[in-house]
mmCIF file of C-alpha atoms and ligand atoms in Angstrom:
data_model
loop_
_atom_site.group_PDB
_atom_site.id
_atom_site.type_symbol
_atom_site.label_atom_id
_atom_site.label_comp_id
_atom_site.label_asym_id
_atom_site.label_seq_id
_atom_site.Cartn_x
_atom_site.Cartn_y
_atom_site.Cartn_z
ATOM 1 C CA MET A 335 -17.660 -9.579 -99.238
ATOM 2 C CA THR A 336 -16.450 -5.965 -100.004
ATOM 3 C CA THR A 337 -13.229 -5.026 -98.611
ATOM 4 C CA PRO A 338 -13.291 -2.568 -95.815
ATOM 5 C CA PRO A 339 -10.294 -0.122 -95.704
ATOM 6 C CA PHE A 340 -10.304 0.240 -91.971
ATOM 7 C CA GLY A 341 -11.628 -1.843 -88.703
ATOM 8 C CA PHE A 342 -14.898 -1.821 -87.195
ATOM 9 C CA THR A 343 -16.688 -3.940 -90.063
ATOM 10 C CA SER A 344 -18.617 -6.139 -87.814
ATOM 11 C CA LYS A 345 -22.078 -5.159 -88.714
ATOM 12 C CA GLU A 346 -21.504 -5.317 -92.442
ATOM 13 C CA SER A 347 -19.663 -8.758 -92.168
ATOM 14 C CA ASN A 348 -21.434 -11.731 -93.937
ATOM 15 C CA HIS A 349 -22.001 -13.796 -90.908
ATOM 16 C CA ASN A 350 -21.763 -17.605 -90.918
ATOM 17 C CA ALA A 351 -21.093 -18.199 -94.494
ATOM 18 C CA VAL A 352 -18.802 -20.866 -93.110
ATOM 19 C CA GLN A 353 -18.866 -22.496 -89.538
ATOM 20 C CA LEU A 354 -15.095 -22.341 -88.804
ATOM 21 C CA SER A 355 -12.719 -19.663 -89.598
ATOM 22 C CA ILE A 356 -8.996 -20.034 -88.705
ATOM 23 C CA ILE A 357 -7.133 -16.588 -88.582
ATOM 24 C CA ILE A 358 -3.368 -16.804 -89.023
ATOM 25 C CA PRO A 359 -1.680 -13.332 -88.335
ATOM 26 C CA PHE A 360 1.954 -13.382 -89.810
ATOM 27 C CA PHE A 361 4.818 -11.169 -90.126
ATOM 28 C CA ASN A 362 7.949 -12.439 -92.269
ATOM 29 C CA GLU A 363 6.990 -16.021 -91.917
ATOM 30 C CA ARG A 364 8.333 -17.412 -95.120
ATOM 31 C CA GLU A 365 10.201 -20.460 -93.616
ATOM 32 C CA VAL A 366 6.856 -21.842 -92.004
ATOM 33 C CA LEU A 367 3.819 -20.663 -94.123
ATOM 34 C CA SER A 368 3.397 -23.598 -96.637
ATOM 35 C CA LEU A 369 4.271 -26.040 -93.518
ATOM 36 C CA CYS A 370 1.539 -24.501 -91.550
ATOM 37 C CA HIS A 371 -0.978 -24.615 -94.273
ATOM 38 C CA ALA A 372 -0.016 -28.127 -95.219
ATOM 39 C CA ARG A 373 -0.585 -29.430 -91.624
ATOM 40 C CA LEU A 374 -3.679 -27.368 -91.028
ATOM 41 C CA THR A 375 -5.711 -28.488 -94.285
ATOM 42 C CA PRO A 376 -5.909 -32.151 -93.591
ATOM 43 C CA ILE A 377 -7.049 -31.487 -90.080
ATOM 44 C CA LEU A 378 -9.672 -29.141 -91.184
ATOM 45 C CA ASN A 379 -10.911 -31.488 -94.074
ATOM 46 C CA SER A 380 -11.577 -34.234 -91.559
ATOM 47 C CA LEU A 381 -13.925 -32.187 -89.675
ATOM 48 C CA SER A 382 -17.681 -32.112 -90.709
ATOM 49 C CA GLU A 383 -17.848 -28.264 -90.276
ATOM 50 C CA SER A 384 -17.199 -25.948 -93.368
ATOM 51 C CA TYR A 385 -14.184 -23.639 -92.987
ATOM 52 C CA GLU A 386 -12.230 -21.000 -94.121
ATOM 53 C CA ILE A 387 -8.486 -20.249 -93.285
ATOM 54 C CA VAL A 388 -7.825 -16.257 -92.982
ATOM 55 C CA PHE A 389 -4.264 -15.274 -93.162
ATOM 56 C CA VAL A 390 -3.382 -11.749 -91.932
ATOM 57 C CA ASP A 391 -0.086 -10.355 -93.716
ATOM 58 C CA ASP A 392 1.013 -7.975 -90.950
ATOM 59 C CA GLY A 393 3.180 -6.051 -93.410
ATOM 60 C CA SER A 394 5.696 -8.798 -94.137
ATOM 61 C CA THR A 395 8.952 -7.673 -96.019
ATOM 62 C CA ASP A 396 9.730 -11.077 -97.219
ATOM 63 C CA ASP A 397 8.258 -13.179 -99.863
ATOM 64 C CA SER A 398 5.658 -14.635 -97.478
ATOM 65 C CA ILE A 399 2.516 -13.175 -99.552
ATOM 66 C CA SER A 400 3.835 -15.036 -102.953
ATOM 67 C CA ILE A 401 3.864 -18.203 -101.092
ATOM 68 C CA LEU A 402 0.314 -17.874 -100.079
ATOM 69 C CA ALA A 403 -0.575 -16.417 -103.473
ATOM 70 C CA ALA A 404 0.730 -19.699 -104.960
ATOM 71 C CA ILE A 405 -1.315 -21.993 -102.628
ATOM 72 C CA ILE A 406 -4.708 -20.031 -103.016
ATOM 73 C CA PRO A 407 -5.764 -21.148 -106.600
ATOM 74 C CA THR A 408 -5.639 -24.880 -105.408
ATOM 75 C CA HIS A 409 -7.229 -23.939 -102.069
ATOM 76 C CA PRO A 410 -10.267 -21.737 -102.383
ATOM 77 C CA LYS A 411 -11.083 -21.731 -98.691
ATOM 78 C CA THR A 412 -7.863 -19.983 -98.006
ATOM 79 C CA LYS A 413 -7.464 -16.131 -98.279
ATOM 80 C CA VAL A 414 -5.169 -13.338 -97.104
ATOM 81 C CA VAL A 415 -5.863 -9.961 -95.844
ATOM 82 C CA ARG A 416 -2.936 -7.719 -96.528
ATOM 83 C CA LEU A 417 -2.327 -4.930 -94.179
ATOM 84 C CA SER A 418 -0.664 -1.894 -95.402
ATOM 85 C CA ARG A 419 2.501 -2.143 -93.172
ATOM 86 C CA ASN A 420 3.272 -3.794 -89.768
ATOM 87 C CA PHE A 421 0.674 -2.953 -87.269
ATOM 88 C CA GLY A 422 1.535 -5.401 -84.593
ATOM 89 C CA LYS A 423 0.026 -8.768 -83.860
ATOM 90 C CA GLU A 424 -2.784 -7.281 -81.751
ATOM 91 C CA ALA A 425 -4.137 -5.238 -84.726
ATOM 92 C CA ALA A 426 -3.416 -8.073 -87.141
ATOM 93 C CA MET A 427 -5.507 -10.293 -85.156
ATOM 94 C CA SER A 428 -8.238 -7.695 -84.975
ATOM 95 C CA ALA A 429 -8.223 -7.385 -88.958
ATOM 96 C CA GLY A 430 -8.572 -11.235 -89.127
ATOM 97 C CA LEU A 431 -11.544 -11.247 -86.824
ATOM 98 C CA ALA A 432 -13.358 -8.579 -88.773
ATOM 99 C CA HIS A 433 -12.645 -10.429 -91.932
ATOM 100 C CA ALA A 434 -13.710 -13.945 -90.504
ATOM 101 C CA THR A 435 -17.051 -14.987 -91.471
ATOM 102 C CA GLY A 436 -17.592 -18.315 -89.436
ATOM 103 C CA ALA A 437 -19.656 -19.156 -86.550
ATOM 104 C CA ALA A 438 -16.616 -20.113 -84.464
ATOM 105 C CA ILE A 439 -13.173 -18.394 -84.882
ATOM 106 C CA ILE A 440 -10.034 -19.813 -83.963
ATOM 107 C CA VAL A 441 -6.797 -17.806 -83.804
ATOM 108 C CA LEU A 442 -3.597 -19.810 -84.373
ATOM 109 C CA ASP A 443 0.131 -18.543 -84.733
ATOM 110 C CA ALA A 444 1.721 -19.201 -88.295
ATOM 111 C CA ASP A 445 4.914 -20.836 -86.477
ATOM 112 C CA LEU A 446 2.742 -24.290 -85.482
ATOM 113 C CA GLN A 447 3.819 -23.348 -81.976
ATOM 114 C CA ASP A 448 0.070 -23.872 -81.291
ATOM 115 C CA PRO A 449 -0.599 -27.415 -82.603
ATOM 116 C CA PRO A 450 -3.369 -27.418 -85.270
ATOM 117 C CA GLU A 451 -4.186 -31.220 -84.320
ATOM 118 C CA LEU A 452 -6.056 -29.700 -81.242
ATOM 119 C CA ILE A 453 -8.533 -28.030 -83.337
ATOM 120 C CA PRO A 454 -11.020 -30.905 -83.279
ATOM 121 C CA LYS A 455 -10.974 -30.950 -79.621
ATOM 122 C CA MET A 456 -11.786 -27.125 -79.616
ATOM 123 C CA VAL A 457 -14.540 -27.522 -82.028
ATOM 124 C CA GLN A 458 -16.179 -30.302 -79.939
ATOM 125 C CA ALA A 459 -15.903 -28.249 -76.746
ATOM 126 C CA TRP A 460 -17.630 -25.427 -78.838
ATOM 127 C CA ARG A 461 -20.276 -27.865 -79.761
ATOM 128 C CA SER A 462 -20.785 -28.940 -76.387
ATOM 129 C CA GLY A 463 -22.085 -25.314 -75.778
ATOM 130 C CA VAL A 464 -19.229 -22.982 -74.661
ATOM 131 C CA ASP A 465 -18.494 -19.536 -76.179
ATOM 132 C CA VAL A 466 -14.784 -19.493 -75.645
ATOM 133 C CA VAL A 467 -12.314 -22.514 -75.639
ATOM 134 C CA SER A 468 -8.963 -21.127 -74.221
ATOM 135 C CA MET A 469 -5.849 -23.109 -74.608
ATOM 136 C CA ARG A 470 -3.808 -23.140 -71.493
ATOM 137 C CA ARG A 471 0.020 -23.840 -72.095
ATOM 138 C CA ARG A 472 1.184 -26.754 -69.716
ATOM 139 C CA ARG A 473 4.556 -26.850 -70.996
ATOM 140 C CA ARG A 474 6.428 -24.515 -73.231
ATOM 141 C CA HIS A 475 9.113 -26.269 -75.179
ATOM 142 C CA GLY A 476 11.969 -24.530 -76.743
ATOM 143 C CA GLU A 477 11.559 -21.416 -74.518
ATOM 144 C CA GLY A 478 14.260 -20.388 -72.104
ATOM 145 C CA TRP A 479 14.006 -20.247 -68.416
ATOM 146 C CA LEU A 480 14.064 -16.397 -68.512
ATOM 147 C CA LYS A 481 11.014 -16.254 -70.959
ATOM 148 C CA ARG A 482 9.096 -18.877 -69.022
ATOM 149 C CA PHE A 483 9.565 -17.047 -65.751
ATOM 150 C CA SER A 484 8.761 -13.519 -66.937
ATOM 151 C CA ALA A 485 5.604 -14.956 -68.526
ATOM 152 C CA PHE A 486 4.717 -16.784 -65.370
ATOM 153 C CA SER A 487 5.078 -13.771 -63.089
ATOM 154 C CA PHE A 488 3.364 -11.423 -65.612
ATOM 155 C CA TYR A 489 0.251 -13.485 -65.847
ATOM 156 C CA ARG A 490 0.143 -13.650 -61.995
ATOM 157 C CA ILE A 491 0.634 -9.956 -61.612
ATOM 158 C CA LEU A 492 -1.902 -9.224 -64.080
ATOM 159 C CA SER A 493 -4.628 -11.562 -62.813
ATOM 160 C CA GLY A 494 -4.149 -10.195 -59.227
ATOM 161 C CA LEU A 495 -4.636 -6.659 -60.468
ATOM 162 C CA SER A 496 -7.552 -6.913 -62.880
ATOM 163 C CA ARG A 497 -11.089 -7.238 -61.985
ATOM 164 C CA SER A 498 -11.753 -9.507 -64.998
ATOM 165 C CA GLN A 499 -10.192 -12.857 -64.437
ATOM 166 C CA ILE A 500 -7.503 -13.271 -67.094
ATOM 167 C CA PRO A 501 -6.570 -16.816 -66.892
ATOM 168 C CA SER A 502 -2.852 -17.530 -66.487
ATOM 169 C CA ASP A 503 -0.870 -19.137 -69.137
ATOM 170 C CA THR A 504 -3.436 -18.785 -72.021
ATOM 171 C CA GLY A 505 -2.526 -16.981 -75.134
ATOM 172 C CA ASP A 506 -4.089 -15.855 -78.327
ATOM 173 C CA PHE A 507 -4.528 -19.573 -79.308
ATOM 174 C CA ARG A 508 -8.451 -20.001 -78.784
ATOM 175 C CA LEU A 509 -11.961 -20.704 -80.188
ATOM 176 C CA MET A 510 -14.421 -17.869 -79.939
ATOM 177 C CA SER A 511 -18.132 -17.999 -81.098
ATOM 178 C CA ARG A 512 -19.504 -15.516 -83.335
ATOM 179 C CA ARG A 513 -21.218 -13.358 -80.639
ATOM 180 C CA VAL A 514 -17.827 -12.996 -78.677
ATOM 181 C CA VAL A 515 -16.222 -11.921 -81.767
ATOM 182 C CA ASP A 516 -18.838 -9.461 -82.655
ATOM 183 C CA LEU A 517 -18.576 -7.959 -79.321
ATOM 184 C CA LEU A 518 -14.801 -7.729 -79.606
ATOM 185 C CA LEU A 519 -15.154 -5.998 -82.914
ATOM 186 C CA LEU A 520 -17.291 -3.310 -81.234
ATOM 187 C CA PHE A 521 -14.492 -2.351 -78.762
ATOM 188 C CA PRO A 522 -13.286 1.095 -79.797
ATOM 189 C CA GLU A 523 -10.081 1.048 -77.731
ATOM 190 C CA ARG A 524 -6.900 1.620 -79.953
ATOM 191 C CA CYS A 525 -4.444 0.168 -77.157
ATOM 192 C CA ARG A 526 -5.660 -3.472 -77.457
ATOM 193 C CA TYR A 527 -4.346 -5.974 -75.354
ATOM 194 C CA MET A 528 -6.139 -9.034 -76.867
ATOM 195 C CA LYS A 529 -5.859 -11.472 -73.954
ATOM 196 C CA GLY A 530 -7.403 -8.728 -71.586
ATOM 197 C CA LEU A 531 -10.147 -8.075 -74.008
ATOM 198 C CA TYR A 532 -11.095 -11.783 -74.285
ATOM 199 C CA ALA A 533 -11.516 -12.011 -70.525
ATOM 200 C CA TRP A 534 -13.127 -8.934 -70.197
ATOM 201 C CA VAL A 535 -16.135 -10.116 -72.567
ATOM 202 C CA GLY A 536 -16.771 -13.073 -70.201
ATOM 203 C CA PHE A 537 -19.337 -15.868 -71.547
ATOM 204 C CA PRO A 538 -19.013 -19.554 -70.788
ATOM 205 C CA THR A 539 -15.360 -20.581 -71.075
ATOM 206 C CA ALA A 540 -13.749 -24.074 -71.563
ATOM 207 C CA ILE A 541 -10.142 -24.305 -70.810
ATOM 208 C CA LEU A 542 -8.124 -27.141 -72.543
ATOM 209 C CA ASP A 543 -4.482 -27.835 -71.366
ATOM 210 C CA TYR A 544 -1.965 -28.369 -74.250
ATOM 211 C CA ASP A 545 1.796 -28.581 -74.480
ATOM 212 C CA ARG A 546 3.264 -25.721 -76.315
ATOM 213 C CA ASP A 547 5.815 -26.717 -79.202
ATOM 214 C CA PRO A 548 8.945 -25.091 -80.272
ATOM 215 C CA ARG A 549 8.646 -22.918 -83.331
ATOM 216 C CA ALA A 550 8.633 -25.112 -86.565
ATOM 217 C CA ALA A 551 11.050 -22.760 -88.383
ATOM 218 C CA GLY A 552 12.168 -18.967 -88.477
ATOM 219 C CA THR A 553 12.564 -16.658 -85.408
ATOM 220 C CA THR A 554 10.393 -15.053 -82.984
ATOM 221 C CA LYS A 555 9.400 -11.621 -83.560
ATOM 222 C CA TRP A 556 9.464 -10.677 -79.983
ATOM 223 C CA ASN A 557 12.508 -9.335 -77.922
ATOM 224 C CA TYR A 558 12.639 -8.755 -74.206
ATOM 225 C CA LEU A 559 11.903 -5.144 -74.681
ATOM 226 C CA ALA A 560 8.785 -5.742 -77.061
ATOM 227 C CA LEU A 561 7.391 -8.115 -74.274
ATOM 228 C CA PHE A 562 7.966 -5.764 -71.684
ATOM 229 C CA GLY A 563 6.148 -3.229 -73.608
ATOM 230 C CA LEU A 564 3.337 -5.689 -74.122
ATOM 231 C CA ALA A 565 3.367 -6.579 -70.371
ATOM 232 C CA LEU A 566 3.070 -2.741 -69.446
ATOM 233 C CA GLU A 567 0.496 -2.372 -72.048
ATOM 234 C CA GLY A 568 -1.529 -5.417 -70.389
ATOM 235 C CA ILE A 569 -1.215 -4.024 -67.043
ATOM 236 C CA THR A 570 -2.097 -0.373 -67.899
ATOM 237 C CA SER A 571 -4.862 -1.250 -70.108
ATOM 238 C CA PHE A 572 -6.506 -3.374 -67.534
ATOM 239 C CA SER A 573 -5.857 -1.630 -64.171
ATOM 240 C CA THR A 574 -5.168 1.618 -62.519
ATOM 241 C CA ALA A 575 -3.781 -0.208 -59.336
ATOM 242 C CA PRO A 576 -0.189 1.050 -60.142
ATOM 243 C CA LEU A 577 -1.408 4.897 -59.932
ATOM 244 C CA ARG A 578 -2.843 3.774 -56.459
ATOM 245 C CA TRP A 579 0.402 2.108 -55.622
ATOM 246 C CA ALA A 580 2.303 5.315 -56.335
ATOM 247 C CA ALA A 581 0.015 7.314 -54.209
ATOM 248 C CA ALA A 582 0.702 4.850 -51.253
ATOM 249 C CA LEU A 583 4.304 4.744 -52.030
ATOM 250 C CA GLY A 584 4.253 8.504 -51.783
ATOM 251 C CA THR A 585 2.448 8.482 -48.586
ATOM 252 C CA ILE A 586 4.934 6.153 -46.995
ATOM 253 C CA VAL A 587 8.229 8.052 -47.859
ATOM 254 C CA ALA A 588 6.536 11.286 -46.964
ATOM 255 C CA LEU A 589 5.770 9.843 -43.304
ATOM 256 C CA PHE A 590 9.188 8.371 -43.200
ATOM 257 C CA GLY A 591 10.648 11.730 -44.091
ATOM 258 C CA GLY A 592 8.687 13.270 -41.681
ATOM 259 C CA PHE A 593 9.532 11.146 -38.725
ATOM 260 C CA PHE A 594 13.181 11.213 -39.841
ATOM 261 C CA GLY A 595 13.115 14.985 -39.475
ATOM 262 C CA PHE A 596 11.565 14.955 -36.354
ATOM 263 C CA TRP A 597 14.217 12.563 -35.039
ATOM 264 C CA ILE A 598 16.986 14.749 -36.154
ATOM 265 C CA LEU A 599 15.463 17.652 -34.403
ATOM 266 C CA LEU A 600 14.933 15.764 -31.305
ATOM 267 C CA LYS A 601 18.697 14.570 -31.498
ATOM 268 C CA THR A 602 19.880 18.423 -32.085
ATOM 269 C CA VAL A 603 17.719 19.940 -29.392
ATOM 270 C CA LEU A 604 18.024 17.311 -26.640
ATOM 271 C CA PHE A 605 21.334 15.745 -27.105
ATOM 272 C CA GLY A 606 23.220 18.726 -28.814
ATOM 273 C CA HIS A 607 24.228 16.450 -31.721
ATOM 274 C CA ASP A 608 25.088 17.804 -35.039
ATOM 275 C CA VAL A 609 22.771 17.751 -38.014
ATOM 276 C CA PRO A 610 23.991 14.439 -40.000
ATOM 277 C CA GLY A 611 25.539 15.478 -43.212
ATOM 278 C CA TYR A 612 26.189 15.152 -46.804
ATOM 279 C CA PRO A 613 25.951 11.251 -47.218
ATOM 280 C CA SER A 614 22.489 10.976 -45.632
ATOM 281 C CA LEU A 615 21.149 13.946 -47.383
ATOM 282 C CA MET A 616 22.491 12.456 -50.773
ATOM 283 C CA ALA A 617 20.748 9.160 -50.028
ATOM 284 C CA MET A 618 17.387 11.013 -49.374
ATOM 285 C CA ILE A 619 17.591 13.049 -52.432
ATOM 286 C CA THR A 620 18.339 10.085 -54.723
ATOM 287 C CA LEU A 621 15.616 8.090 -53.136
ATOM 288 C CA LEU A 622 12.843 10.779 -53.383
ATOM 289 C CA SER A 623 13.900 11.721 -57.022
ATOM 290 C CA GLY A 624 13.807 8.126 -58.157
ATOM 291 C CA ILE A 625 10.384 7.585 -56.644
ATOM 292 C CA GLN A 626 9.234 11.149 -58.248
ATOM 293 C CA LEU A 627 10.505 10.148 -61.626
ATOM 294 C CA LEU A 628 9.032 6.735 -61.462
ATOM 295 C CA THR A 629 5.674 8.075 -60.520
ATOM 296 C CA ILE A 630 5.739 10.834 -63.097
ATOM 297 C CA GLY A 631 6.761 8.113 -65.821
ATOM 298 C CA LEU A 632 3.705 6.125 -64.577
ATOM 299 C CA LEU A 633 1.273 8.836 -64.767
ATOM 300 C CA GLY A 634 2.723 9.667 -68.089
ATOM 301 C CA GLU A 635 2.075 6.012 -69.120
ATOM 302 C CA TYR A 636 -1.738 6.508 -68.413
ATOM 303 C CA ALA A 637 -1.808 10.201 -69.918
ATOM 304 C CA GLY A 638 -0.090 8.955 -73.033
ATOM 305 C CA LYS A 639 -2.502 6.112 -73.370
ATOM 306 C CA ALA A 640 -5.431 8.646 -73.098
ATOM 307 C CA TYR A 641 -3.995 10.810 -75.698
ATOM 308 C CA MET A 642 -3.490 7.750 -78.237
ATOM 309 C CA GLU A 643 -7.113 6.756 -77.638
ATOM 310 C CA SER A 644 -8.535 10.219 -78.045
ATOM 311 C CA LYS A 645 -7.049 10.551 -81.469
ATOM 312 C CA GLN A 646 -9.341 7.884 -82.981
ATOM 313 C CA ARG A 647 -7.057 6.664 -85.495
ATOM 314 C CA PRO A 648 -7.929 3.185 -87.426
ATOM 315 C CA LEU A 649 -6.504 0.109 -85.838
ATOM 316 C CA TYR A 650 -4.948 -0.935 -89.100
ATOM 317 C CA VAL A 651 -5.307 -0.362 -92.785
ATOM 318 C CA VAL A 652 -6.036 -3.194 -95.086
ATOM 319 C CA ARG A 653 -3.919 -3.064 -98.467
ATOM 320 C CA ASP A 654 -6.066 -5.627 -100.136
ATOM 321 C CA VAL A 655 -7.677 -9.168 -99.779
ATOM 322 C CA ILE A 656 -6.227 -12.013 -101.820
ATOM 323 C CA ASP A 657 -8.744 -14.817 -102.444
ATOM 324 C CA MET A 658 -9.487 -17.183 -105.124
ATOM 325 C CA ASN A 659 -11.073 -14.240 -107.026
ATOM 326 C CA THR A 660 -8.684 -11.588 -106.802
ATOM 327 C CA VAL A 661 -5.376 -13.835 -106.604
ATOM 328 C CA GLY A 662 -4.490 -12.896 -110.383
ATOM 329 C CA ALA A 663 -5.731 -9.274 -110.274
ATOM 330 C CA SER A 664 -4.200 -7.966 -106.833
ATOM 331 C CA ASP A 665 -1.504 -5.487 -106.937
ATOM 332 C CA LEU A 666 1.457 -8.014 -106.246
ATOM 333 C CA SER A 667 4.568 -6.606 -107.395
ATOM 334 C CA SER A 668 6.408 -7.969 -110.453
ATOM 335 C CA ALA A 669 8.857 -9.425 -107.980
ATOM 336 C CA ASP A 670 5.985 -11.110 -106.055
ATOM 337 C CA ARG A 671 4.836 -12.472 -109.332
ATOM 338 C CA ALA A 672 8.051 -13.961 -110.452
ATOM 339 C CA ASN A 673 8.244 -15.615 -107.042
ATOM 340 C CA ILE A 674 4.699 -17.346 -107.714
ATOM 341 C CA VAL A 675 5.860 -18.569 -111.183
ATOM 342 C CA SER A 676 9.219 -19.850 -109.854
ATOM 343 C CA LEU A 677 7.453 -21.847 -106.931
HETATM 344 N N1 LIG B 1008 3.306 -11.703 -85.740
HETATM 345 C C1 LIG B 1008 2.492 -10.716 -86.398
HETATM 346 N N2 LIG B 1008 3.054 -9.443 -86.231
HETATM 347 C C2 LIG B 1008 4.146 -8.845 -85.603
HETATM 348 C C3 LIG B 1008 4.582 -10.100 -84.814
HETATM 349 C C4 LIG B 1008 4.323 -11.321 -84.851
HETATM 350 O O1 LIG B 1008 1.600 -11.064 -86.906
HETATM 351 O O2 LIG B 1008 4.139 -7.817 -85.516
HETATM 352 C C5 LIG B 1008 3.008 -12.940 -85.713
HETATM 353 C C6 LIG B 1008 4.019 -13.890 -86.028
HETATM 354 O O3 LIG B 1008 4.123 -14.075 -87.318
HETATM 355 C C7 LIG B 1008 3.623 -15.359 -85.357
HETATM 356 C C8 LIG B 1008 2.604 -14.835 -84.213
HETATM 357 O O4 LIG B 1008 2.536 -13.400 -84.326
HETATM 358 O O5 LIG B 1008 2.613 -15.845 -86.396
HETATM 359 C C9 LIG B 1008 3.408 -14.938 -82.975
HETATM 360 O O6 LIG B 1008 4.696 -14.339 -82.957
HETATM 361 P P1 LIG B 1008 6.066 -15.086 -82.500
HETATM 362 O O7 LIG B 1008 6.172 -16.730 -82.884
HETATM 363 O O8 LIG B 1008 7.140 -14.135 -82.987
HETATM 364 O O9 LIG B 1008 5.797 -14.894 -80.867
HETATM 365 P P2 LIG B 1008 6.254 -15.901 -79.817
HETATM 366 O O10 LIG B 1008 5.539 -17.264 -80.271
HETATM 367 O O11 LIG B 1008 7.831 -16.097 -79.807
HETATM 368 O O12 LIG B 1008 5.586 -15.109 -78.656
HETATM 369 MG MG1 LIG B 1009 5.929 -18.264 -81.695
#
């Protein structure tokens, strides 16, 4: 398969060369990559389906790539799509989807939080005729209450807002049929909230429950600020309801202000009271400027999104694809090569 430099490759992709593709996006995961590969391969070998493992190196700056380059010569079904820099997990997943050739595609985290042991069950569900097998987290081991609570609230707010039903507590760990993936690859949008896009596509879906394991090693790549950004991305990509809320809030506050003014006027004219002074004025000004700034920010969020989309930049850039044929010839740096030899 030729290496496309940019996204949008679904039409040229060599469909169904294998039955099952496993996509693993990763960013600086040197501690878990060999563990992940070692746990995954016996499970895939036990299946009757032919398979490929597509790692997507999302611009790692550690020696993750040399760990995989050392694995590839003995595991020809494994390849690595290396991006030119860190584009974020959503873009890395899109790169993986574009390079996967399977009739069914499974997205998996490198840190083994999504147990690969569930793959046979997912394949079985797919064979029974569904297009999507979503994995719903029953329990999240090794994640603090704040993360669990924020995830819980976010999924519920989002599904309340969005027209397409985005199932709660399902992440990126899922199986998708070729036609679903082909559709996803046609989406032109740059701001990609994948969990929303999966739901938007629709198609018959099976939901399997599982317990999410703690990370096998290494540290999470998300902090709360990044998660807040992703949550905002999710909501603004799939709903314009916050704009309506802003308008509703503006109406309520304006009505309140009107009545309040009328009340002061009445008090002054009928009872000769003084106009209440500085503190109430300050309170009103602060309240109103807060609401104004919030709504301007909200408007800006949507305008910014339209601006980003209008630039039509590629989603990601592929530096190279390292597989059985190219592992010797790829532009691994001399430091990378030294690492391969020493492994
Ligand atoms: N990841 C990625 N690009 C990024 C951040 C994360 O490809 O910019 C990968 C990461 O290596 C892992 C998966 O996305 O395979 C999930 O990330 P992580 O475990 O850090 O997130 P969490 O499970 O804590 O939500
Ligand atoms: Mg994780």
